[in-house]
Amino acid sequence: MDYEVFSRDENGELKGQKFQYPPPLSEGGTRENFNRKLTNAMYMMMRQDFLQNIIGPRICSWHPGAETISVSMRGSILPSMEKAKFMGTGREEISEISTQYLTDIYCQKELEE
C-alpha cells in the first residue's frame, strides 16, 4: 500500500510526501512483523470503509499536520503463460508494475462556521 501525505509548508503551499505501508523490510524489523503488516495492509485495501475508519486515523496520527492522505495500491501484473514464454526467463523481466488509486483520507476536519 502506497500513500501520499499532503500538508502545508510554512508558506501555506500544499506539499506531498510519499510513503509505503508497511515500510520496506530493509528499514528494520523482522520478516514476521513485516508479513503481519503486509497482510493487514492487504486486508484494509479490500474495503474503502476499512481504509477510512480503521487505518486512516492511524496513518493521520503518524503524520501530524497532514490535511489529506491519498491511498493507492501497487502490484505486479503477470502475463499469460503463453506470452511469458516469449518475454524472458525471470519474473522481474516479464511483469509490469501497476498502481491503482483507492481513496483519500481527510485528517483535519473542516472548521464549523
The first five atom37 places (N, CA, C, CB, O) and aatype in JSON, in Angstrom:
{
  "aatype": [12, 3, 18, 6, 19, 13, 15, 1, 3, 6, 2, 7, 6, 10, 11, 7, 5, 11, 13, 5, 18, 14, 14, 14, 10, 15, 6, 7, 7, 16, 1, 6, 2, 13, 2, 1, 11, 10, 16, 2, 0, 12, 18, 12, 12, 12, 1, 5, 3, 13, 10, 5, 2, 9, 9, 7, 14, 1, 9, 4, 15, 17, 8, 14, 7, 0, 6, 16, 9, 15, 19, 15, 12, 1, 7, 15, 9, 10, 14, 15, 12, 6, 11, 0, 11, 13, 12, 7, 16, 7, 1, 6, 6, 9, 15, 6, 9, 15, 16, 5, 18, 10, 16, 3, 9, 18, 4, 5, 11, 6, 10, 6, 6],
  "atom_mask": [
    [1, 1, 1, 1, 1],
    [1, 1, 1, 1, 1],
    [1, 1, 1, 1, 1],
    [1, 1, 1, 1, 1],
    [1, 1, 1, 1, 1],
    [1, 1, 1, 1, 1],
    [1, 1, 1, 1, 1],
    [1, 1, 1, 1, 1],
    [1, 1, 1, 1, 1],
    [1, 1, 1, 1, 1],
    [1, 1, 1, 1, 1],
    [1, 1, 1, 0, 1],
    [1, 1, 1, 1, 1],
    [1, 1, 1, 1, 1],
    [1, 1, 1, 1, 1],
    [1, 1, 1, 0, 1],
    [1, 1, 1, 1, 1],
    [1, 1, 1, 1, 1],
    [1, 1, 1, 1, 1],
    [1, 1, 1, 1, 1],
    [1, 1, 1, 1, 1],
    [1, 1, 1, 1, 1],
    [1, 1, 1, 1, 1],
    [1, 1, 1, 1, 1],
    [1, 1, 1, 1, 1],
    [1, 1, 1, 1, 1],
    [1, 1, 1, 1, 1],
    [1, 1, 1, 0, 1],
    [1, 1, 1, 0, 1],
    [1, 1, 1, 1, 1],
    [1, 1, 1, 1, 1],
    [1, 1, 1, 1, 1],
    [1, 1, 1, 1, 1],
    [1, 1, 1, 1, 1],
    [1, 1, 1, 1, 1],
    [1, 1, 1, 1, 1],
    [1, 1, 1, 1, 1],
    [1, 1, 1, 1, 1],
    [1, 1, 1, 1, 1],
    [1, 1, 1, 1, 1],
    [1, 1, 1, 1, 1],
    [1, 1, 1, 1, 1],
    [1, 1, 1, 1, 1],
    [1, 1, 1, 1, 1],
    [1, 1, 1, 1, 1],
    [1, 1, 1, 1, 1],
    [1, 1, 1, 1, 1],
    [1, 1, 1, 1, 1],
    [1, 1, 1, 1, 1],
    [1, 1, 1, 1, 1],
    [1, 1, 1, 1, 1],
    [1, 1, 1, 1, 1],
    [1, 1, 1, 1, 1],
    [1, 1, 1, 1, 1],
    [1, 1, 1, 1, 1],
    [1, 1, 1, 0, 1],
    [1, 1, 1, 1, 1],
    [1, 1, 1, 1, 1],
    [1, 1, 1, 1, 1],
    [1, 1, 1, 1, 1],
    [1, 1, 1, 1, 1],
    [1, 1, 1, 1, 1],
    [1, 1, 1, 1, 1],
    [1, 1, 1, 1, 1],
    [1, 1, 1, 0, 1],
    [1, 1, 1, 1, 1],
    [1, 1, 1, 1, 1],
    [1, 1, 1, 1, 1],
    [1, 1, 1, 1, 1],
    [1, 1, 1, 1, 1],
    [1, 1, 1, 1, 1],
    [1, 1, 1, 1, 1],
    [1, 1, 1, 1, 1],
    [1, 1, 1, 1, 1],
    [1, 1, 1, 0, 1],
    [1, 1, 1, 1, 1],
    [1, 1, 1, 1, 1],
    [1, 1, 1, 1, 1],
    [1, 1, 1, 1, 1],
    [1, 1, 1, 1, 1],
    [1, 1, 1, 1, 1],
    [1, 1, 1, 1, 1],
    [1, 1, 1, 1, 1],
    [1, 1, 1, 1, 1],
    [1, 1, 1, 1, 1],
    [1, 1, 1, 1, 1],
    [1, 1, 1, 1, 1],
    [1, 1, 1, 0, 1],
    [1, 1, 1, 1, 1],
    [1, 1, 1, 0, 1],
    [1, 1, 1, 1, 1],
    [1, 1, 1, 1, 1],
    [1, 1, 1, 1, 1],
    [1, 1, 1, 1, 1],
    [1, 1, 1, 1, 1],
    [1, 1, 1, 1, 1],
    [1, 1, 1, 1, 1],
    [1, 1, 1, 1, 1],
    [1, 1, 1, 1, 1],
    [1, 1, 1, 1, 1],
    [1, 1, 1, 1, 1],
    [1, 1, 1, 1, 1],
    [1, 1, 1, 1, 1],
    [1, 1, 1, 1, 1],
    [1, 1, 1, 1, 1],
    [1, 1, 1, 1, 1],
    [1, 1, 1, 1, 1],
    [1, 1, 1, 1, 1],
    [1, 1, 1, 1, 1],
    [1, 1, 1, 1, 1],
    [1, 1, 1, 1, 1],
    [1, 1, 1, 1, 1],
    [1, 1, 1, 1, 1]
  ],
  "atom_positions": [
    [[0.85, -1.16, 0.0], [0.0, 0.0, 0.0], [0.9, 1.23, 0.0], [-0.97, 0.0, 1.22], [1.78, 1.37, 0.85]],
    [[0.66, 2.1, -0.96], [1.38, 3.37, -1.03], [0.43, 4.48, -0.6], [1.95, 3.63, -2.46], [-0.77, 4.41, -0.85]],
    [[0.98, 5.5, 0.03], [0.16, 6.65, 0.36], [0.99, 7.91, 0.29], [-0.48, 6.5, 1.74], [2.19, 7.9, 0.56]],
    [[0.32, 9.01, -0.09], [0.98, 10.3, -0.18], [0.32, 11.25, 0.8], [0.91, 10.87, -1.64], [-0.9, 11.44, 0.78]],
    [[1.14, 11.84, 1.67], [0.66, 12.74, 2.71], [0.78, 14.17, 2.2], [1.48, 12.55, 4.04], [1.85, 14.62, 1.8]],
    [[-0.34, 14.89, 2.23], [-0.36, 16.29, 1.81], [-0.52, 17.17, 3.04], [-1.5, 16.55, 0.79], [-1.47, 17.03, 3.8]],
    [[0.43, 18.08, 3.2], [0.39, 19.03, 4.31], [0.9, 20.37, 3.82], [1.23, 18.52, 5.53], [1.53, 20.46, 2.76]],
    [[0.63, 21.41, 4.58], [1.03, 22.76, 4.19], [2.42, 23.08, 4.75], [0.0, 23.81, 4.7], [2.75, 22.73, 5.88]],
    [[3.22, 23.76, 3.91], [4.54, 24.21, 4.38], [4.4, 25.58, 5.04], [5.56, 24.26, 3.21], [3.29, 26.08, 5.2]],
    [[5.53, 26.18, 5.4], [5.49, 27.47, 6.11], [4.89, 28.59, 5.26], [6.88, 27.86, 6.54], [4.46, 29.6, 5.81]],
    [[4.86, 28.43, 3.92], [4.27, 29.44, 3.03], [2.79, 29.17, 2.74], [5.04, 29.48, 1.73], [2.15, 29.93, 2.01]],
    [[2.26, 28.1, 3.31], [0.86, 27.76, 3.1], [0.6, 26.95, 1.85], [0.0, 0.0, 0.0], [-0.55, 26.7, 1.51]],
    [[1.66, 26.52, 1.16], [1.51, 25.71, -0.04], [1.37, 24.24, 0.34], [2.7, 25.91, -1.0], [2.04, 23.75, 1.25]],
    [[0.49, 23.54, -0.37], [0.26, 22.13, -0.12], [1.39, 21.31, -0.77], [-1.13, 21.69, -0.67], [1.64, 21.44, -1.97]],
    [[2.05, 20.49, 0.03], [3.17, 19.65, -0.44], [2.84, 18.19, -0.15], [4.5, 20.06, 0.25], [2.21, 17.88, 0.85]],
    [[3.28, 17.31, -1.04], [3.06, 15.88, -0.86], [4.34, 15.13, -0.6], [0.0, 0.0, 0.0], [5.4, 15.48, -1.14]],
    [[4.25, 14.1, 0.23], [5.4, 13.24, 0.53], [4.91, 11.79, 0.49], [6.05, 13.6, 1.92], [3.91, 11.46, 1.12]],
    [[5.62, 10.94, -0.25], [5.19, 9.55, -0.45], [5.77, 8.62, 0.6], [5.59, 9.07, -1.84], [6.92, 8.75, 1.04]],
    [[4.93, 7.65, 1.0], [5.31, 6.64, 1.97], [4.75, 5.29, 1.52], [4.8, 7.0, 3.4], [3.97, 5.21, 0.58]],
    [[5.17, 4.25, 2.21], [4.73, 2.89, 1.92], [4.36, 2.22, 3.23], [5.82, 2.09, 1.16], [5.05, 2.37, 4.23]],
    [[3.25, 1.46, 3.22], [2.89, 0.67, 4.4], [2.7, -0.77, 3.95], [1.6, 1.23, 5.09], [1.92, -1.04, 3.03]],
    [[3.37, -1.68, 4.58], [4.39, -1.48, 5.6], [5.67, -0.93, 4.98], [4.67, -2.79, 6.35], [5.91, -1.09, 3.79]],
    [[6.49, -0.29, 5.82], [7.79, 0.17, 5.3], [8.59, -1.02, 4.8], [8.58, 0.94, 6.4], [8.4, -2.14, 5.28]],
    [[9.49, -0.81, 3.85], [10.29, -1.92, 3.33], [11.03, -2.67, 4.44], [11.31, -1.41, 2.3], [11.42, -2.08, 5.45]],
    [[11.2, -3.94, 4.25], [11.88, -4.78, 5.23], [13.3, -4.27, 5.5], [11.94, -6.24, 4.75], [13.82, -4.45, 6.6]],
    [[13.91, -3.64, 4.51], [15.27, -3.14, 4.68], [15.36, -2.0, 5.69], [15.81, -2.67, 3.34], [16.46, -1.67, 6.15]],
    [[14.23, -1.39, 6.05], [14.24, -0.29, 7.03], [14.2, -0.79, 8.47], [13.06, 0.62, 6.79], [14.01, 0.0, 9.4]],
    [[14.38, -2.06, 8.66], [14.43, -2.6, 10.02], [13.22, -3.47, 10.32], [0.0, 0.0, 0.0], [12.25, -3.5, 9.55]],
    [[13.29, -4.15, 11.4], [12.21, -5.04, 11.78], [12.48, -6.46, 11.34], [0.0, 0.0, 0.0], [13.47, -6.75, 10.67]],
    [[11.59, -7.33, 11.72], [11.74, -8.74, 11.4], [10.83, -9.13, 10.24], [11.43, -9.61, 12.63], [9.86, -8.43, 9.95]],
    [[11.14, -10.22, 9.6], [10.33, -10.73, 8.5], [8.91, -11.03, 8.99], [10.98, -12.0, 7.88], [7.94, -10.74, 8.29]],
    [[8.79, -11.6, 10.19], [7.48, -11.94, 10.73], [6.62, -10.69, 10.93], [7.64, -12.69, 12.06], [5.44, -10.69, 10.58]],
    [[7.2, -9.63, 11.48], [6.47, -8.38, 11.69], [6.07, -7.76, 10.35], [7.32, -7.39, 12.51], [4.95, -7.27, 10.2]],
    [[6.99, -7.78, 9.39], [6.69, -7.24, 8.06], [5.53, -8.01, 7.42], [7.93, -7.32, 7.15], [4.62, -7.39, 6.87]],
    [[5.55, -9.33, 7.5], [4.49, -10.15, 6.91], [3.14, -9.86, 7.55], [4.82, -11.63, 7.05], [2.12, -9.83, 6.85]],
    [[3.11, -9.65, 8.85], [1.85, -9.32, 9.52], [1.31, -7.98, 9.05], [2.05, -9.3, 11.03], [0.11, -7.85, 8.8]],
    [[2.2, -6.99, 8.93], [1.76, -5.67, 8.47], [1.32, -5.71, 7.01], [2.88, -4.64, 8.65], [0.37, -5.02, 6.63]],
    [[1.99, -6.51, 6.2], [1.61, -6.65, 4.79], [0.23, -7.29, 4.66], [2.66, -7.48, 4.04], [-0.59, -6.85, 3.85]],
    [[-0.02, -8.31, 5.45], [-1.33, -8.93, 5.45], [-2.4, -7.95, 5.92], [-1.33, -10.18, 6.34], [-3.5, -7.91, 5.36]],
    [[-2.08, -7.16, 6.94], [-3.01, -6.13, 7.42], [-3.31, -5.12, 6.32], [-2.42, -5.41, 8.64], [-4.47, -4.75, 6.13]],
    [[-2.3, -4.67, 5.59], [-2.5, -3.7, 4.51], [-3.38, -4.28, 3.42], [-1.14, -3.26, 3.92], [-4.27, -3.59, 2.91]],
    [[-3.15, -5.53, 3.05], [-3.98, -6.16, 2.01], [-5.44, -6.28, 2.47], [-3.43, -7.55, 1.64], [-6.36, -6.07, 1.68]],
    [[-5.63, -6.62, 3.72], [-6.98, -6.73, 4.28], [-7.67, -5.37, 4.29], [-6.93, -7.32, 5.7], [-8.85, -5.28, 3.94]],
    [[-6.96, -4.32, 4.68], [-7.54, -2.98, 4.74], [-7.9, -2.45, 3.35], [-6.56, -2.02, 5.42], [-8.88, -1.72, 3.2]],
    [[-7.12, -2.82, 2.34], [-7.37, -2.32, 0.99], [-8.59, -2.96, 0.34], [-6.16, -2.54, 0.13], [-9.07, -2.48, -0.69]],
    [[-9.09, -4.03, 0.93], [-10.25, -4.71, 0.34], [-11.52, -3.86, 0.42], [-10.49, -6.04, 1.05], [-12.4, -3.98, -0.44]],
    [[-11.61, -3.02, 1.43], [-12.83, -2.22, 1.59], [-12.48, -0.79, 1.94], [-13.74, -2.82, 2.69], [-11.65, -0.52, 2.81]],
    [[-13.13, 0.14, 1.23], [-12.84, 1.56, 1.43], [-13.21, 2.02, 2.84], [-13.59, 2.39, 0.4], [-12.54, 2.88, 3.39]],
    [[-14.27, 1.46, 3.42], [-14.64, 1.88, 4.78], [-13.58, 1.47, 5.8], [-16.0, 1.27, 5.17], [-13.42, 2.14, 6.81]],
    [[-12.86, 0.37, 5.56], [-11.76, -0.01, 6.45], [-10.64, 1.02, 6.36], [-11.22, -1.42, 6.09], [-10.06, 1.41, 7.37]],
    [[-10.34, 1.46, 5.13], [-9.3, 2.48, 4.96], [-9.69, 3.78, 5.66], [-9.05, 2.75, 3.48], [-8.86, 4.4, 6.33]],
    [[-10.94, 4.19, 5.5], [-11.4, 5.46, 6.06], [-11.5, 5.41, 7.6], [-12.77, 5.82, 5.47], [-11.08, 6.35, 8.27]],
    [[-12.04, 4.34, 8.14], [-12.39, 4.31, 9.56], [-11.39, 3.59, 10.46], [-13.71, 3.67, 9.72], [-11.35, 3.86, 11.66]],
    [[-10.6, 2.7, 9.93], [-9.7, 1.91, 10.78], [-8.25, 2.36, 10.62], [-9.82, 0.42, 10.44], [-7.63, 2.83, 11.58]],
    [[-7.7, 2.23, 9.42], [-6.28, 2.56, 9.27], [-6.07, 4.05, 8.98], [-5.67, 1.73, 8.15], [-4.99, 4.57, 9.25]],
    [[-7.08, 4.73, 8.45], [-6.96, 6.15, 8.16], [-6.57, 6.99, 9.37], [0.0, 0.0, 0.0], [-5.59, 7.73, 9.31]],
    [[-7.32, 6.9, 10.48], [-6.93, 7.66, 11.67], [-5.53, 7.31, 12.19], [-7.93, 7.44, 12.77], [-4.84, 8.18, 12.73]],
    [[-5.12, 6.07, 12.03], [-3.78, 5.66, 12.48], [-2.7, 6.35, 11.62], [-3.63, 4.11, 12.4], [-1.72, 6.86, 12.16]],
    [[-2.9, 6.35, 10.31], [-1.92, 6.99, 9.43], [-1.88, 8.49, 9.71], [-2.26, 6.72, 7.94], [-0.81, 9.09, 9.7]],
    [[-3.03, 9.09, 9.95], [-3.07, 10.53, 10.27], [-2.28, 10.81, 11.55], [-4.55, 11.01, 10.43], [-1.61, 11.84, 11.65]],
    [[-2.35, 9.91, 12.53], [-1.61, 10.12, 13.78], [-0.1, 10.01, 13.57], [-2.07, 9.12, 14.84], [0.68, 10.6, 14.31]],
    [[0.32, 9.25, 12.55], [1.75, 9.13, 12.25], [2.3, 10.4, 11.61], [2.0, 7.94, 11.33], [3.5, 10.65, 11.65]],
    [[1.41, 11.21, 11.02], [1.83, 12.4, 10.28], [1.06, 13.62, 10.78], [1.61, 12.2, 8.75], [0.12, 14.07, 10.12]],
    [[1.45, 14.17, 11.94], [0.78, 15.36, 12.46], [0.9, 16.5, 11.45], [1.38, 15.78, 13.82], [1.95, 16.7, 10.84]],
    [[-0.17, 17.24, 11.29], [-0.18, 18.34, 10.33], [-0.66, 17.94, 8.95], [0.0, 0.0, 0.0], [-0.82, 18.81, 8.09]],
    [[-0.91, 16.65, 8.73], [-1.4, 16.21, 7.42], [-2.84, 16.66, 7.24], [-1.29, 14.67, 7.29], [-3.65, 16.58, 8.16]],
    [[-3.15, 17.14, 6.05], [-4.52, 17.51, 5.72], [-5.24, 16.36, 5.03], [-4.55, 18.76, 4.84], [-6.35, 15.98, 5.42]],
    [[-4.6, 15.83, 4.0], [-5.19, 14.76, 3.21], [-4.15, 13.69, 2.94], [-5.76, 15.31, 1.88], [-2.96, 13.98, 2.81]],
    [[-4.62, 12.45, 2.86], [-3.73, 11.34, 2.51], [-4.38, 10.59, 1.34], [-3.48, 10.38, 3.74], [-5.53, 10.16, 1.43]],
    [[-3.64, 10.46, 0.27], [-4.11, 9.75, -0.91], [-3.55, 8.32, -0.86], [-3.68, 10.48, -2.23], [-2.34, 8.12, -0.79]],
    [[-4.44, 7.33, -0.89], [-4.04, 5.93, -0.75], [-4.17, 5.22, -2.09], [-4.89, 5.22, 0.34], [-5.17, 5.36, -2.78]],
    [[-3.14, 4.45, -2.44], [-3.18, 3.64, -3.65], [-2.52, 2.3, -3.37], [-2.47, 4.37, -4.83], [-1.81, 2.13, -2.38]],
    [[-2.77, 1.36, -4.27], [-2.12, 0.05, -4.12], [-1.27, -0.2, -5.35], [-3.17, -1.09, -3.92], [-1.58, 0.24, -6.45]],
    [[-0.19, -0.92, -5.13], [0.78, -1.2, -6.18], [1.02, -2.7, -6.23], [2.12, -0.43, -5.96], [1.15, -3.34, -5.19]],
    [[1.07, -3.24, -7.42], [1.32, -4.67, -7.56], [1.83, -5.01, -8.95], [0.0, 0.0, 0.0], [1.84, -4.17, -9.84]],
    [[2.24, -6.24, -9.12], [2.76, -6.72, -10.4], [1.65, -7.37, -11.2], [3.91, -7.71, -10.19], [0.81, -8.1, -10.66]],
    [[1.65, -7.1, -12.49], [0.73, -7.77, -13.42], [1.56, -8.73, -14.24], [-0.04, -6.73, -14.33], [2.5, -8.33, -14.93]],
    [[1.21, -10.0, -14.17], [1.95, -11.02, -14.9], [1.18, -11.42, -16.15], [2.22, -12.26, -14.01], [-0.04, -11.56, -16.1]],
    [[1.88, -11.62, -17.27], [1.19, -12.02, -18.5], [0.78, -13.49, -18.44], [2.09, -11.77, -19.71], [1.15, -14.21, -17.51]],
    [[0.02, -13.91, -19.43], [-0.37, -15.32, -19.51], [0.87, -16.2, -19.7], [-1.38, -15.54, -20.68], [1.94, -15.71, -20.08]],
    [[0.72, -17.47, -19.44], [1.85, -18.41, -19.58], [2.37, -18.43, -21.01], [1.43, -19.83, -19.16], [3.58, -18.49, -21.22]],
    [[1.47, -18.36, -21.99], [1.89, -18.41, -23.38], [2.74, -17.18, -23.73], [0.67, -18.49, -24.31], [3.77, -17.3, -24.39]],
    [[2.3, -16.0, -23.29], [3.02, -14.77, -23.58], [4.35, -14.72, -22.82], [2.15, -13.55, -23.22], [5.34, -14.19, -23.33]],
    [[4.37, -15.25, -21.61], [5.58, -15.23, -20.78], [6.72, -16.03, -21.42], [5.28, -15.78, -19.4], [7.89, -15.69, -21.22]],
    [[6.4, -17.06, -22.18], [7.43, -17.87, -22.83], [8.28, -17.03, -23.78], [6.8, -19.03, -23.59], [9.46, -17.32, -23.98]],
    [[7.68, -16.01, -24.37], [8.39, -15.2, -25.35], [9.04, -13.96, -24.75], [7.45, -14.79, -26.44], [9.8, -13.28, -25.44]],
    [[8.77, -13.65, -23.47], [9.2, -12.38, -22.89], [10.49, -12.46, -22.1], [8.13, -11.85, -22.02], [11.19, -11.46, -21.99]],
    [[10.83, -13.59, -21.53], [12.04, -13.68, -20.71], [11.96, -14.84, -19.76], [0.0, 0.0, 0.0], [11.0, -15.61, -19.78]],
    [[12.98, -14.97, -18.93], [13.06, -16.14, -18.05], [12.68, -15.84, -16.61], [14.44, -16.7, -18.1], [12.18, -16.73, -15.92]],
    [[12.9, -14.6, -16.12], [12.62, -14.28, -14.73], [11.36, -13.45, -14.56], [0.0, 0.0, 0.0], [10.95, -12.75, -15.49]],
    [[10.75, -13.52, -13.39], [9.55, -12.73, -13.12], [9.8, -11.24, -13.26], [9.01, -13.04, -11.74], [8.93, -10.5, -13.71]],
    [[11.0, -10.8, -12.86], [11.33, -9.38, -12.94], [11.3, -8.88, -14.37], [12.7, -9.12, -12.33], [11.0, -7.72, -14.62]],
    [[11.6, -9.77, -15.3], [11.66, -9.39, -16.7], [10.29, -9.34, -17.36], [12.54, -10.34, -17.45], [10.09, -8.57, -18.31]],
    [[9.35, -10.12, -16.91], [8.07, -10.22, -17.62], [6.92, -9.48, -16.94], [7.69, -11.65, -17.78], [5.88, -9.26, -17.57]],
    [[7.08, -9.08, -15.7], [5.96, -8.42, -15.02], [6.04, -6.91, -15.22], [5.96, -8.76, -13.52], [7.1, -6.36, -15.51]],
    [[4.91, -6.27, -15.07], [4.88, -4.81, -15.08], [4.18, -4.34, -13.82], [4.18, -4.27, -16.37], [3.25, -4.99, -13.33]],
    [[4.63, -3.2, -13.29], [4.08, -2.67, -12.05], [2.87, -1.79, -12.38], [5.16, -1.86, -11.27], [2.92, -0.95, -13.28]],
    [[1.81, -1.99, -11.66], [0.59, -1.21, -11.84], [0.21, -0.55, -10.51], [-0.58, -2.1, -12.36], [0.29, -1.17, -9.46]],
    [[-0.19, 0.73, -10.57], [-0.65, 1.45, -9.39], [-2.1, 1.84, -9.59], [0.23, 2.7, -9.11], [-2.47, 2.37, -10.64]],
    [[-2.92, 1.58, -8.58], [-4.35, 1.89, -8.66], [-4.75, 2.75, -7.48], [-5.2, 0.6, -8.71], [-4.53, 2.37, -6.33]],
    [[-5.34, 3.92, -7.76], [-5.82, 4.81, -6.71], [-6.98, 4.16, -5.97], [-6.25, 6.18, -7.31], [-7.83, 3.52, -6.6]],
    [[-7.02, 4.31, -4.63], [-8.09, 3.74, -3.83], [-9.0, 4.8, -3.22], [-7.51, 2.88, -2.73], [-10.21, 4.8, -3.48]],
    [[-8.45, 5.71, -2.42], [-9.29, 6.69, -1.74], [-8.44, 7.83, -1.18], [-10.1, 6.03, -0.63], [-7.21, 7.74, -1.14]],
    [[-9.11, 8.88, -0.74], [-8.48, 9.96, 0.01], [-8.96, 9.9, 1.44], [-8.79, 11.35, -0.62], [-10.13, 9.63, 1.7]],
    [[-8.06, 10.15, 2.37], [-8.4, 10.21, 3.79], [-8.19, 11.65, 4.24], [-7.52, 9.2, 4.64], [-7.13, 12.23, 4.01]],
    [[-9.2, 12.22, 4.87], [-9.12, 13.61, 5.33], [-8.79, 13.61, 6.82], [-10.45, 14.38, 5.05], [-9.58, 13.13, 7.64]],
    [[-7.63, 14.15, 7.16], [-7.16, 14.11, 8.54], [-7.7, 15.25, 9.38], [-5.66, 14.13, 8.57], [-8.01, 15.06, 10.56]],
    [[-7.8, 16.43, 8.82], [-8.25, 17.59, 9.58], [-9.68, 17.91, 9.19], [-7.33, 18.81, 9.35], [-9.99, 18.15, 8.02]],
    [[-10.54, 17.91, 10.17], [-11.94, 18.24, 9.93], [-12.07, 19.72, 9.65], [-12.83, 17.82, 11.13], [-11.36, 20.55, 10.23]],
    [[-13.0, 20.06, 8.75], [-13.21, 21.47, 8.43], [-13.79, 22.18, 9.64], [-14.14, 21.64, 7.21], [-14.59, 21.62, 10.39]],
    [[-13.38, 23.42, 9.82], [-13.89, 24.22, 10.94], [-15.32, 24.63, 10.67], [-13.01, 25.47, 11.18], [-15.65, 25.08, 9.57]],
    [[-16.16, 24.47, 11.67], [-17.55, 24.87, 11.52], [-17.67, 26.38, 11.63], [-18.43, 24.17, 12.57], [-17.02, 27.01, 12.47]],
    [[-18.51, 26.94, 10.78], [-18.68, 28.4, 10.78], [-19.69, 28.83, 11.83], [-19.11, 28.89, 9.4], [-19.96, 30.03, 11.97]]
  ]
}
